Amino acid sequence: MNRITRDAILGIDVSRDWLDIHCLPSNQRLRLPNSEDGHARVGALAKSACALVCFEATGGQEWRLWSALDVAGVATRQLPPAQIKAFAASRGTRAKTDRIDAELIARFMAFRPDAGRTLPHEKIRLLRALVSKRGQLVETRKRLLAQIKAHAKLGSDDLFDVMDGDLKDLLDRQIAGLEVRIEQIIASEEGLATTAAILRSVPGIGPVASTMLIAEMPELGQITGEQAAALTGLAPIAHDSGAMRGKRAIGGGRRPLRHVMFQAALVASHHNPVLKPFADRLREAGKPHKVIITAVARKLVTIVNALCKSRQKWTTQLA
C-alpha cells in the first residue's frame, strides 16, 4: 500500500530455471539463472542502479529470489498476475514470451508505483506455508470421507475399510501436527499472539479464520475497511453505464482468504450479537442467501480490521 519511487525499475519474469529481466529506463534486457548466483547478480544490479525490483506471484517460484533480495536490502514488490494481464490487454499486447512479460511487469510498476506487496517477515512466510499445507490436507481428508460414503452406498466399503481408516488416521495426525506448529509460531511472537487474541475475540472468528487472516493479510490494521474488503475480494464491483444499473458482484482479491471468511460469516450470521440482527434484516428483506453471507463476511472483515488498528478486543459497543 505504500508508494515507492526509484530511479530505476527491474521487471523480472521468474521461471523455474531463469530470470528474464527488463530494466527501466535504460530498456536493457538480460537473462540470469534462477540460482543463488543469479540472485546475487540481480541484487548487485539493483543496488548499483538504486532500482526497485518487481515480479509476478508465480506460485512460489519467486520466493527464493524475493528472500535473497530482502537480505541484500533491495526494495521489492510482488505483483498480482491478473493486473499484469489486464495491463497487457490495455496496451494491445497479445504476444507472450518471457522477455515480453518482464517488460510488461516493469512498465506496469512504473505506471502503478503503489501496486503489489512487500515481503512479509519470516514468521508470516512460515505461517503462510503451514496454513497452505493444512488447507491441502483438509481438502484431501474431505475427499476421502466422500469416497468412504460412496463405498458404503455401493456396498464395497469392506474392501477398503482398513486402507481408508489408516489413511484418515494419518491425515488426522498430520493436520493436528500442523495446527500445533501454527499455534507455536503465533505464541512465539507477542505481536502475532496479540493479533490472534483480538481476532478470536470476535464471535464467528475461530482459530482457522484468525490464522488465515494473519497469514494472508499482514496489512490488517494498517489499511482502511474498504481496502480490507477489496483485498479479500468482498467489495461489490459496480456494473453501471448511463441510466443502466447493473447487478453488483464480487471478485478478485485473495481467494483462499475469501473462502475462509465465508465460513466465518456463516457462524457470525447466527451467533454474532451485532451481525445476526444484520443478517436477519437482510433475510426479512428477501435477499438471497449468498448475498447475505457475502454482506456479513464484508462487515466481519471491516470489523476485524478496525479492531486490529485500535488493538482492542471485541465488545458489542466497539462494533
Coordinates of N, CA, C and O in Angstrom, one line a residue, residues 99-280:
R99 N 10.5 -12.5 -22.2 CA 11.1 -11.2 -22.4 C 10.0 -10.1 -22.4 O 10.1 -9.1 -21.7
I100 N 8.9 -10.5 -23.1 CA 7.8 -9.5 -23.1 C 7.1 -9.4 -21.8 O 6.8 -8.3 -21.3
D101 N 7.0 -10.5 -21.1 CA 6.4 -10.4 -19.7 C 7.2 -9.6 -18.8 O 6.7 -8.8 -18.0
A102 N 8.6 -9.7 -18.9 CA 9.4 -8.9 -18.0 C 9.3 -7.4 -18.2 O 9.2 -6.6 -17.3
E103 N 9.1 -7.1 -19.5 CA 8.9 -5.7 -19.8 C 7.6 -5.2 -19.3 O 7.5 -4.1 -18.8
L104 N 6.5 -6.0 -19.5 CA 5.2 -5.6 -19.0 C 5.2 -5.4 -17.5 O 4.6 -4.4 -17.0
I105 N 5.9 -6.3 -16.8 CA 6.0 -6.2 -15.3 C 6.7 -4.8 -15.0 O 6.2 -4.1 -14.1
A106 N 7.8 -4.5 -15.6 CA 8.5 -3.3 -15.3 C 7.6 -2.0 -15.6 O 7.5 -1.1 -14.8
R107 N 7.0 -2.0 -16.8 CA 6.2 -0.9 -17.2 C 4.9 -0.7 -16.4 O 4.5 0.4 -16.1
F108 N 4.3 -1.9 -15.9 CA 3.2 -1.8 -15.0 C 3.6 -1.1 -13.7 O 2.9 -0.3 -13.1
M109 N 4.8 -1.5 -13.2 CA 5.3 -1.0 -11.9 C 5.5 0.5 -12.0 O 5.2 1.3 -11.1
A110 N 6.0 1.0 -13.2 CA 6.2 2.4 -13.4 C 4.9 3.1 -13.5 O 4.7 4.3 -13.0
F111 N 3.9 2.4 -14.1 CA 2.5 3.0 -14.2 C 1.8 3.0 -12.9 O 1.0 4.0 -12.6
R112 N 2.0 2.0 -12.1 CA 1.3 1.9 -10.8 C 2.3 1.7 -9.6 O 2.5 0.6 -9.1
P113 N 3.1 2.7 -9.3 CA 4.1 2.5 -8.2 C 3.6 2.2 -6.9 O 4.4 1.8 -6.0
D114 N 2.3 2.2 -6.7 CA 1.7 1.8 -5.4 C 1.2 0.4 -5.3 O 0.7 -0.1 -4.3
A115 N 1.4 -0.3 -6.4 CA 0.8 -1.7 -6.5 C 1.7 -2.7 -5.9 O 2.9 -2.5 -5.6
G116 N 1.2 -3.9 -5.6 CA 1.9 -5.0 -5.2 C 2.1 -5.1 -3.7 O 1.7 -4.3 -2.9
R117 N 2.8 -6.2 -3.3 CA 3.1 -6.5 -1.9 C 4.6 -6.5 -1.6 O 5.3 -7.0 -2.4
T118 N 4.9 -6.0 -0.4 CA 6.3 -6.2 0.0 C 6.4 -7.6 0.7 O 5.4 -8.2 1.0
L119 N 7.7 -8.0 1.0 CA 7.9 -9.3 1.5 C 7.5 -9.4 3.0 O 8.0 -8.6 3.8
P120 N 6.6 -10.3 3.4 CA 6.2 -10.5 4.8 C 7.4 -11.0 5.5 O 8.3 -11.6 5.0
H121 N 7.5 -10.7 6.9 CA 8.6 -11.2 7.6 C 8.6 -12.7 7.7 O 7.6 -13.4 7.4
E122 N 9.7 -13.3 8.2 CA 9.9 -14.7 8.1 C 8.8 -15.5 8.7 O 8.4 -16.6 8.2
K123 N 8.4 -15.1 9.9 CA 7.4 -15.9 10.6 C 6.0 -15.9 9.8 O 5.3 -16.9 9.8
I124 N 5.7 -14.8 9.2 CA 4.5 -14.8 8.4 C 4.6 -15.7 7.2 O 3.7 -16.4 6.8
R125 N 5.8 -15.7 6.6 CA 6.0 -16.6 5.5 C 5.9 -18.1 5.9 O 5.3 -18.9 5.2
L126 N 6.5 -18.4 7.0 CA 6.4 -19.8 7.5 C 4.9 -20.1 7.9 O 4.4 -21.2 7.6
L127 N 4.3 -19.2 8.5 CA 2.9 -19.4 8.9 C 2.0 -19.6 7.6 O 1.1 -20.5 7.6
R128 N 2.3 -18.8 6.6 CA 1.5 -19.0 5.3 C 1.7 -20.4 4.7 O 0.8 -21.0 4.2
A129 N 3.0 -20.9 4.8 CA 3.3 -22.2 4.2 C 2.5 -23.3 5.0 O 2.0 -24.2 4.4
L130 N 2.5 -23.2 6.3 CA 1.9 -24.2 7.2 C 0.3 -24.1 7.0 O -0.3 -25.2 6.9
V131 N -0.2 -22.9 6.9 CA -1.6 -22.8 6.6 C -2.0 -23.4 5.3 O -3.1 -24.0 5.2
S132 N -1.2 -23.1 4.3 CA -1.5 -23.6 3.0 C -1.5 -25.2 3.0 O -2.4 -25.8 2.4
K133 N -0.5 -25.8 3.6 CA -0.4 -27.2 3.7 C -1.5 -27.8 4.5 O -2.1 -28.8 4.1
R134 N -1.9 -27.1 5.6 CA -3.1 -27.6 6.3 C -4.3 -27.6 5.4 O -5.1 -28.6 5.5
G135 N -4.5 -26.6 4.7 CA -5.7 -26.5 3.8 C -5.7 -27.6 2.8 O -6.8 -28.2 2.5
Q136 N -4.5 -28.0 2.2 CA -4.4 -29.1 1.3 C -4.8 -30.4 1.9 O -5.5 -31.2 1.3
L137 N -4.3 -30.6 3.1 CA -4.6 -31.9 3.8 C -6.1 -32.0 4.2 O -6.7 -33.0 4.2
V138 N -6.7 -30.9 4.6 CA -8.1 -30.8 5.0 C -8.9 -31.2 3.7 O -9.9 -31.9 3.8
E139 N -8.6 -30.6 2.6 CA -9.3 -30.9 1.4 C -9.1 -32.4 1.0 O -10.1 -33.0 0.5
T140 N -7.9 -32.9 1.2 CA -7.7 -34.3 0.9 C -8.6 -35.2 1.8 O -9.2 -36.2 1.4
R141 N -8.7 -34.8 3.1 CA -9.5 -35.6 4.0 C -11.0 -35.5 3.6 O -11.7 -36.5 3.8
K142 N -11.4 -34.3 3.2 CA -12.8 -34.2 2.8 C -13.1 -35.1 1.6 O -14.2 -35.7 1.6
R143 N -12.2 -35.2 0.7 CA -12.5 -36.1 -0.5 C -12.5 -37.5 -0.1 O -13.3 -38.3 -0.6
L144 N -11.6 -37.9 0.9 CA -11.5 -39.2 1.4 C -12.8 -39.6 2.0 O -13.4 -40.7 1.8
L145 N -13.4 -38.7 2.9 CA -14.7 -39.0 3.5 C -15.8 -39.2 2.5 O -16.7 -40.0 2.7
A146 N -15.7 -38.4 1.5 CA -16.8 -38.5 0.4 C -16.6 -39.9 -0.3 O -17.7 -40.5 -0.6
Q147 N -15.4 -40.3 -0.5 CA -15.2 -41.7 -1.1 C -15.7 -42.8 -0.2 O -16.2 -43.8 -0.6
I148 N -15.4 -42.6 1.1 CA -15.9 -43.6 2.1 C -17.4 -43.7 2.1 O -17.9 -44.9 2.1
K149 N -18.1 -42.6 2.0 CA -19.6 -42.6 1.9 C -20.0 -43.3 0.6 O -21.0 -44.1 0.6
A150 N -19.3 -43.0 -0.5 CA -19.6 -43.6 -1.8 C -19.4 -45.2 -1.7 O -20.3 -45.9 -2.3
H151 N -18.4 -45.6 -1.1 CA -18.1 -47.1 -1.0 C -19.2 -47.7 -0.2 O -19.7 -48.8 -0.5
A152 N -19.7 -47.0 0.9 CA -20.8 -47.6 1.7 C -22.1 -47.7 0.9 O -22.8 -48.7 1.1
K153 N -22.4 -46.8 0.1 CA -23.6 -46.8 -0.8 C -23.5 -48.0 -1.8 O -24.5 -48.6 -2.1
L154 N -22.3 -48.2 -2.3 CA -22.1 -49.3 -3.3 C -21.9 -50.7 -2.6 O -21.9 -51.7 -3.4
G155 N -21.8 -50.7 -1.3 CA -21.6 -51.9 -0.6 C -20.2 -52.5 -0.7 O -19.9 -53.7 -0.5
S156 N -19.2 -51.6 -1.1 CA -17.9 -52.1 -1.3 C -17.0 -51.6 -0.2 O -15.7 -51.6 -0.3
D157 N -17.6 -51.1 0.9 CA -16.8 -50.5 2.0 C -15.9 -51.5 2.7 O -14.8 -51.1 3.2
D158 N -16.3 -52.8 2.7 CA -15.4 -53.8 3.3 C -14.1 -54.0 2.6 O -13.1 -54.3 3.3
L159 N -14.1 -53.7 1.3 CA -12.8 -53.9 0.6 C -11.8 -52.8 1.0 O -10.6 -53.1 0.9
F160 N -12.2 -51.6 1.3 CA -11.3 -50.5 1.6 C -11.3 -50.0 3.0 O -10.7 -49.0 3.3
D161 N -12.0 -50.7 3.9 CA -12.2 -50.2 5.2 C -10.9 -49.9 6.0 O -10.7 -48.9 6.5
V162 N -10.1 -50.9 6.0 CA -8.8 -50.8 6.7 C -7.9 -49.7 6.1 O -7.3 -48.9 6.7
M163 N -7.8 -49.8 4.7 CA -7.0 -48.8 4.0 C -7.5 -47.4 4.2 O -6.7 -46.5 4.5
D164 N -8.8 -47.2 4.1 CA -9.3 -45.8 4.3 C -9.2 -45.4 5.7 O -8.9 -44.2 6.0
G165 N -9.4 -46.3 6.7 CA -9.2 -45.9 8.1 C -7.8 -45.5 8.4 O -7.6 -44.5 9.1
D166 N -6.8 -46.2 7.9 CA -5.4 -45.9 8.1 C -5.0 -44.5 7.5 O -4.3 -43.7 8.1
L167 N -5.6 -44.3 6.3 CA -5.3 -43.0 5.6 C -5.9 -41.9 6.3 O -5.3 -40.8 6.5
K168 N -7.1 -42.1 6.8 CA -7.8 -41.0 7.6 C -7.1 -40.7 8.9 O -6.9 -39.5 9.3
D169 N -6.6 -41.7 9.6 CA -5.8 -41.5 10.8 C -4.6 -40.8 10.5 O -4.2 -39.9 11.3
L170 N -3.9 -41.1 9.4 CA -2.7 -40.4 9.0 C -2.9 -38.9 8.8 O -2.2 -38.0 9.3
L171 N -4.0 -38.6 8.0 CA -4.3 -37.2 7.7 C -4.7 -36.5 9.0 O -4.3 -35.3 9.2
D172 N -5.5 -37.2 9.9 CA -5.8 -36.5 11.2 C -4.6 -36.1 12.0 O -4.5 -35.0 12.5
R173 N -3.6 -37.0 12.0 CA -2.4 -36.8 12.8 C -1.6 -35.6 12.1 O -1.0 -34.8 12.8
Q174 N -1.5 -35.6 10.8 CA -0.7 -34.6 10.1 C -1.4 -33.2 10.3 O -0.7 -32.2 10.5
I175 N -2.7 -33.2 10.2 CA -3.4 -31.9 10.3 C -3.2 -31.4 11.8 O -3.0 -30.2 12.0
A176 N -3.4 -32.3 12.7 CA -3.2 -31.9 14.2 C -1.8 -31.4 14.4 O -1.6 -30.4 15.1
G177 N -0.8 -32.1 13.8 CA 0.6 -31.6 14.0 C 0.8 -30.3 13.4 O 1.5 -29.4 14.0
L178 N 0.2 -30.0 12.2 CA 0.4 -28.7 11.6 C -0.3 -27.6 12.5 O 0.2 -26.5 12.6
E179 N -1.4 -27.9 13.0 CA -2.1 -27.0 13.9 C -1.3 -26.6 15.1 O -1.3 -25.5 15.6
V180 N -0.6 -27.6 15.7 CA 0.2 -27.4 16.8 C 1.4 -26.4 16.4 O 1.7 -25.5 17.2
R181 N 2.0 -26.7 15.3 CA 3.1 -25.8 14.8 C 2.6 -24.4 14.6 O 3.3 -23.4 14.9
I182 N 1.4 -24.3 14.0 CA 0.9 -22.9 13.7 C 0.7 -22.2 15.0 O 1.0 -21.0 15.2
E183 N 0.1 -22.9 16.1 CA -0.1 -22.2 17.4 C 1.2 -21.8 18.0 O 1.3 -20.8 18.7
Q184 N 2.2 -22.7 17.9 CA 3.5 -22.4 18.4 C 4.1 -21.1 17.8 O 4.7 -20.3 18.5
I185 N 4.0 -21.0 16.5 CA 4.6 -19.8 15.8 C 3.9 -18.5 16.3 O 4.5 -17.5 16.6
I186 N 2.5 -18.6 16.4 CA 1.8 -17.4 16.8 C 2.1 -17.1 18.2 O 2.3 -15.9 18.6
A187 N 2.2 -18.1 19.1 CA 2.5 -17.8 20.5 C 3.9 -17.3 20.7 O 4.2 -16.7 21.7
S188 N 4.8 -17.6 19.8 CA 6.3 -17.2 19.9 C 6.6 -15.8 19.7 O 7.6 -15.3 20.0
E189 N 5.6 -15.0 19.1 CA 5.8 -13.6 18.9 C 4.7 -12.8 19.5 O 3.5 -13.1 19.2
E190 N 5.0 -11.8 20.3 CA 4.0 -11.1 21.0 C 3.0 -10.4 20.1 O 1.8 -10.4 20.3
G191 N 3.5 -9.8 19.0 CA 2.6 -9.1 18.1 C 1.6 -10.0 17.4 O 0.4 -9.7 17.3
L192 N 2.1 -11.2 17.0 CA 1.2 -12.2 16.4 C 0.2 -12.7 17.4 O -1.0 -12.9 17.1
A193 N 0.6 -13.0 18.6 CA -0.2 -13.5 19.7 C -1.3 -12.5 20.0 O -2.5 -12.9 20.2
T194 N -1.0 -11.2 20.1 CA -1.9 -10.2 20.4 C -3.0 -10.1 19.3 O -4.2 -10.0 19.5
T195 N -2.5 -10.1 18.0 CA -3.4 -10.0 16.9 C -4.4 -11.2 16.9 O -5.6 -11.1 16.6
A196 N -3.8 -12.4 17.1 CA -4.7 -13.6 17.2 C -5.7 -13.5 18.3 O -6.9 -13.9 18.1
A197 N -5.4 -13.0 19.4 CA -6.3 -12.8 20.5 C -7.4 -11.8 20.2 O -8.6 -12.0 20.5
I198 N -7.1 -10.7 19.5 CA -8.0 -9.8 19.1 C -9.0 -10.4 18.1 O -10.2 -10.2 18.2
L199 N -8.5 -11.1 17.1 CA -9.3 -11.7 16.1 C -10.3 -12.8 16.7 O -11.5 -12.8 16.3
R200 N -9.7 -13.6 17.6 CA -10.6 -14.7 18.1 C -11.6 -14.2 19.1 O -12.5 -14.9 19.5
S201 N -11.5 -12.9 19.5 CA -12.5 -12.3 20.4 C -13.7 -12.0 19.7 O -14.8 -11.8 20.3
V202 N -13.7 -12.0 18.4 CA -14.9 -11.6 17.6 C -15.7 -12.9 17.4 O -15.2 -13.9 16.8
P203 N -17.0 -12.9 17.8 CA -17.9 -14.1 17.6 C -18.0 -14.4 16.1 O -18.4 -13.5 15.3
G204 N -17.6 -15.6 15.7 CA -17.6 -16.0 14.3 C -16.2 -16.3 13.8 O -16.0 -17.0 12.8
I205 N -15.2 -15.6 14.4 CA -13.8 -15.8 14.0 C -13.1 -16.9 14.9 O -12.9 -16.7 16.1
G206 N -12.8 -18.0 14.4 CA -12.2 -19.1 15.1 C -10.7 -19.2 14.8 O -10.2 -18.4 14.1
P207 N -10.1 -20.3 15.3 CA -8.6 -20.5 15.1 C -8.2 -20.5 13.6 O -7.2 -19.9 13.2
V208 N -9.0 -21.2 12.8 CA -8.7 -21.3 11.3 C -8.8 -19.9 10.7 O -7.9 -19.5 9.9
A209 N -9.9 -19.2 10.9 CA -10.1 -17.9 10.2 C -9.1 -16.9 10.7 O -8.5 -16.1 9.9
S210 N -8.8 -16.9 12.0 CA -7.8 -15.9 12.6 C -6.4 -16.2 12.0 O -5.7 -15.2 11.6
T211 N -6.0 -17.4 11.9 CA -4.7 -17.8 11.4 C -4.6 -17.4 9.9 O -3.6 -16.9 9.4
M212 N -5.7 -17.7 9.1 CA -5.7 -17.3 7.7 C -5.6 -15.8 7.5 O -4.9 -15.3 6.7
L213 N -6.3 -15.0 8.4 CA -6.2 -13.6 8.3 C -4.8 -13.1 8.6 O -4.3 -12.2 7.9
I214 N -4.1 -13.6 9.6 CA -2.8 -13.2 9.9 C -1.8 -13.6 8.8 O -1.0 -12.8 8.4
A215 N -2.0 -14.8 8.2 CA -1.0 -15.3 7.2 C -1.2 -14.6 5.9 O -0.3 -14.3 5.2
E216 N -2.5 -14.4 5.5 CA -2.8 -14.0 4.1 C -3.0 -12.5 4.0 O -3.0 -11.9 2.9
M217 N -3.2 -11.8 5.1 CA -3.4 -10.4 5.1 C -2.7 -9.7 6.2 O -3.2 -9.1 7.1
P218 N -1.3 -9.7 6.1 CA -0.5 -9.0 7.1 C -0.7 -7.5 7.1 O -0.3 -6.8 8.1
E219 N -1.4 -6.9 6.1 CA -1.7 -5.5 6.1 C -2.8 -5.1 7.1 O -3.1 -4.0 7.3
L220 N -3.5 -6.2 7.7 CA -4.7 -5.9 8.5 C -4.3 -5.0 9.6 O -3.3 -5.1 10.3
G221 N -5.2 -3.9 9.8 CA -5.0 -2.9 10.8 C -4.2 -1.7 10.3 O -4.1 -0.7 11.0
Q222 N -3.6 -1.8 9.1 CA -2.8 -0.7 8.6 C -3.5 -0.1 7.3 O -2.9 0.8 6.7
I223 N -4.7 -0.6 7.0 CA -5.4 -0.1 5.8 C -6.8 0.3 6.2 O -7.2 0.0 7.3
T224 N -7.6 0.8 5.3 CA -9.0 1.2 5.5 C -9.9 0.0 5.4 O -9.5 -1.1 4.8
G225 N -11.1 0.1 5.9 CA -12.0 -1.0 5.8 C -12.3 -1.4 4.3 O -12.5 -2.5 4.0
E226 N -12.4 -0.3 3.5 CA -12.7 -0.6 2.1 C -11.6 -1.3 1.4 O -11.8 -2.2 0.6
Q227 N -10.3 -1.0 1.8 CA -9.2 -1.7 1.2 C -9.1 -3.1 1.7 O -8.8 -4.0 0.9
A228 N -9.5 -3.4 3.0 CA -9.5 -4.7 3.5 C -10.5 -5.6 2.8 O -10.3 -6.7 2.4
A229 N -11.7 -5.0 2.5 CA -12.8 -5.7 1.8 C -12.3 -6.0 0.4 O -12.6 -7.1 -0.2
A230 N -11.6 -5.1 -0.3 CA -11.1 -5.3 -1.6 C -10.0 -6.4 -1.7 O -10.0 -7.2 -2.6
L231 N -9.1 -6.4 -0.7 CA -8.1 -7.4 -0.6 C -8.6 -8.8 -0.5 O -8.0 -9.8 -1.0
T232 N -9.8 -9.0 0.2 CA -10.4 -10.3 0.3 C -11.4 -10.6 -0.8 O -11.9 -11.7 -0.8
G233 N -11.5 -9.6 -1.7 CA -12.4 -9.9 -2.8 C -13.9 -9.8 -2.4 O -14.8 -10.4 -3.1
L234 N -14.2 -9.0 -1.4 CA -15.6 -8.9 -0.9 C -16.2 -7.6 -1.1 O -17.3 -7.3 -0.8
A235 N -15.5 -6.7 -1.8 CA -16.0 -5.4 -2.1 C -16.9 -5.5 -3.4 O -16.5 -6.1 -4.4
P236 N -18.1 -5.0 -3.4 CA -19.0 -5.0 -4.5 C -18.4 -4.3 -5.7 O -18.0 -3.1 -5.5
I237 N -18.5 -4.8 -6.9 CA -18.0 -4.2 -8.1 C -19.2 -3.7 -8.9 O -20.1 -4.5 -9.2
A238 N -19.2 -2.4 -9.2 CA -20.3 -1.8 -9.9 C -20.2 -2.2 -11.4 O -19.2 -2.3 -12.0
H239 N -21.4 -2.3 -12.0 CA -21.6 -2.6 -13.5 C -22.6 -1.6 -14.0 O -23.7 -2.0 -14.4
D240 N -22.3 -0.3 -14.0 CA -23.3 0.7 -14.4 C -22.8 1.3 -15.7 O -21.6 1.5 -16.0
S241 N -23.8 1.8 -16.5 CA -23.5 2.5 -17.7 C -24.7 3.4 -18.1 O -25.8 2.9 -18.3
G242 N -24.5 4.7 -18.1 CA -25.6 5.6 -18.4 C -26.7 5.4 -17.3 O -26.5 5.4 -16.1
A243 N -28.0 5.2 -17.8 CA -29.1 5.0 -16.9 C -29.2 3.6 -16.4 O -29.9 3.3 -15.5
M244 N -28.4 2.7 -17.0 CA -28.5 1.3 -16.6 C -27.7 1.1 -15.3 O -26.6 1.5 -15.2
R245 N -28.3 0.3 -14.4 CA -27.6 0.0 -13.2 C -27.5 -1.5 -13.1 O -28.5 -2.2 -12.9
G246 N -26.3 -2.0 -13.3 CA -26.1 -3.5 -13.4 C -26.1 -4.1 -12.0 O -26.0 -3.4 -11.0
K247 N -26.1 -5.4 -12.0 CA -26.0 -6.1 -10.7 C -24.6 -6.1 -10.2 O -23.6 -6.4 -10.9
R248 N -24.5 -5.8 -8.9 CA -23.1 -5.8 -8.3 C -22.7 -7.2 -8.1 O -23.5 -8.1 -7.8
A249 N -21.4 -7.4 -8.1 CA -20.8 -8.7 -7.9 C -19.4 -8.5 -7.2 O -18.9 -7.4 -7.2
I250 N -19.0 -9.6 -6.6 CA -17.6 -9.6 -6.0 C -16.7 -10.4 -6.9 O -17.1 -11.2 -7.7
G251 N -15.4 -10.2 -6.7 CA -14.4 -10.9 -7.4 C -13.0 -10.4 -7.1 O -12.8 -9.4 -6.4
G252 N -12.0 -11.2 -7.6 CA -10.6 -10.8 -7.3 C -10.2 -11.1 -5.9 O -10.8 -11.9 -5.2
G253 N -9.2 -10.4 -5.4 CA -8.8 -10.5 -4.0 C -8.0 -11.8 -3.8 O -7.7 -12.5 -4.7
R254 N -7.9 -12.1 -2.5 CA -7.1 -13.3 -2.1 C -8.1 -14.5 -1.8 O -8.7 -14.5 -0.8
R255 N -8.3 -15.3 -2.8 CA -9.3 -16.3 -2.9 C -9.4 -17.2 -1.7 O -10.4 -17.5 -1.1
P256 N -8.2 -17.8 -1.2 CA -8.3 -18.7 -0.1 C -8.8 -18.0 1.2 O -9.6 -18.6 1.9
L257 N -8.5 -16.7 1.3 CA -8.9 -16.0 2.5 C -10.4 -15.7 2.4 O -11.2 -15.8 3.4
R258 N -10.9 -15.4 1.2 CA -12.3 -15.2 1.0 C -13.2 -16.4 1.3 O -14.2 -16.3 2.0
H259 N -12.7 -17.6 0.9 CA -13.5 -18.8 1.2 C -13.6 -19.0 2.7 O -14.6 -19.4 3.2
V260 N -12.5 -18.8 3.4 CA -12.5 -19.0 4.9 C -13.4 -17.9 5.5 O -14.2 -18.2 6.5
M261 N -13.4 -16.7 5.0 CA -14.3 -15.7 5.6 C -15.8 -16.0 5.3 O -16.6 -15.6 6.1
F262 N -16.1 -16.7 4.3 CA -17.5 -17.1 4.0 C -17.9 -18.1 5.2 O -19.0 -18.0 5.7
Q263 N -17.0 -19.0 5.5 CA -17.3 -20.0 6.6 C -17.5 -19.2 7.9 O -18.4 -19.5 8.7
A264 N -16.6 -18.2 8.2 CA -16.8 -17.4 9.4 C -18.1 -16.7 9.4 O -18.7 -16.5 10.4
A265 N -18.5 -16.2 8.2 CA -19.7 -15.4 8.1 C -20.9 -16.2 8.4 O -21.9 -15.8 9.0
L266 N -20.9 -17.5 8.0 CA -22.0 -18.4 8.3 C -22.2 -18.5 9.8 O -23.3 -18.5 10.3
V267 N -21.1 -18.6 10.6 CA -21.2 -18.7 12.0 C -21.7 -17.4 12.6 O -22.6 -17.3 13.4
A268 N -21.0 -16.3 12.1 CA -21.4 -15.0 12.7 C -22.8 -14.6 12.4 O -23.4 -13.9 13.2
S269 N -23.4 -15.0 11.3 CA -24.8 -14.7 10.9 C -25.8 -15.3 11.9 O -26.9 -14.9 11.9
H270 N -25.3 -16.3 12.7 CA -26.2 -16.9 13.6 C -25.9 -16.7 15.1 O -26.7 -16.8 16.0
H271 N -24.6 -16.3 15.3 CA -24.1 -16.2 16.7 C -23.5 -14.9 17.1 O -23.3 -14.6 18.3
N272 N -23.2 -14.0 16.1 CA -22.6 -12.7 16.5 C -23.7 -11.8 16.9 O -24.7 -11.5 16.1
P273 N -23.7 -11.1 18.1 CA -24.8 -10.3 18.5 C -25.0 -9.1 17.7 O -26.1 -8.5 17.7
V274 N -24.1 -8.6 16.9 CA -24.2 -7.5 16.0 C -24.6 -7.9 14.6 O -25.5 -7.3 14.0
L275 N -23.9 -8.9 14.1 CA -24.1 -9.4 12.7 C -25.3 -10.2 12.5 O -25.9 -10.3 11.4
K276 N -25.8 -10.9 13.6 CA -27.0 -11.7 13.4 C -28.2 -10.9 13.1 O -29.0 -11.2 12.2
P277 N -28.5 -9.8 13.9 CA -29.6 -8.9 13.5 C -29.5 -8.3 12.1 O -30.5 -8.2 11.4
F278 N -28.2 -8.0 11.7 CA -28.0 -7.5 10.3 C -28.4 -8.6 9.3 O -29.1 -8.3 8.3
A279 N -28.0 -9.8 9.5 CA -28.3 -10.9 8.6 C -29.8 -11.1 8.6 O -30.4 -11.4 7.5
D280 N -30.4 -11.1 9.8 CA -31.9 -11.3 9.9 C -32.7 -10.2 9.1 O -33.7 -10.5 8.4

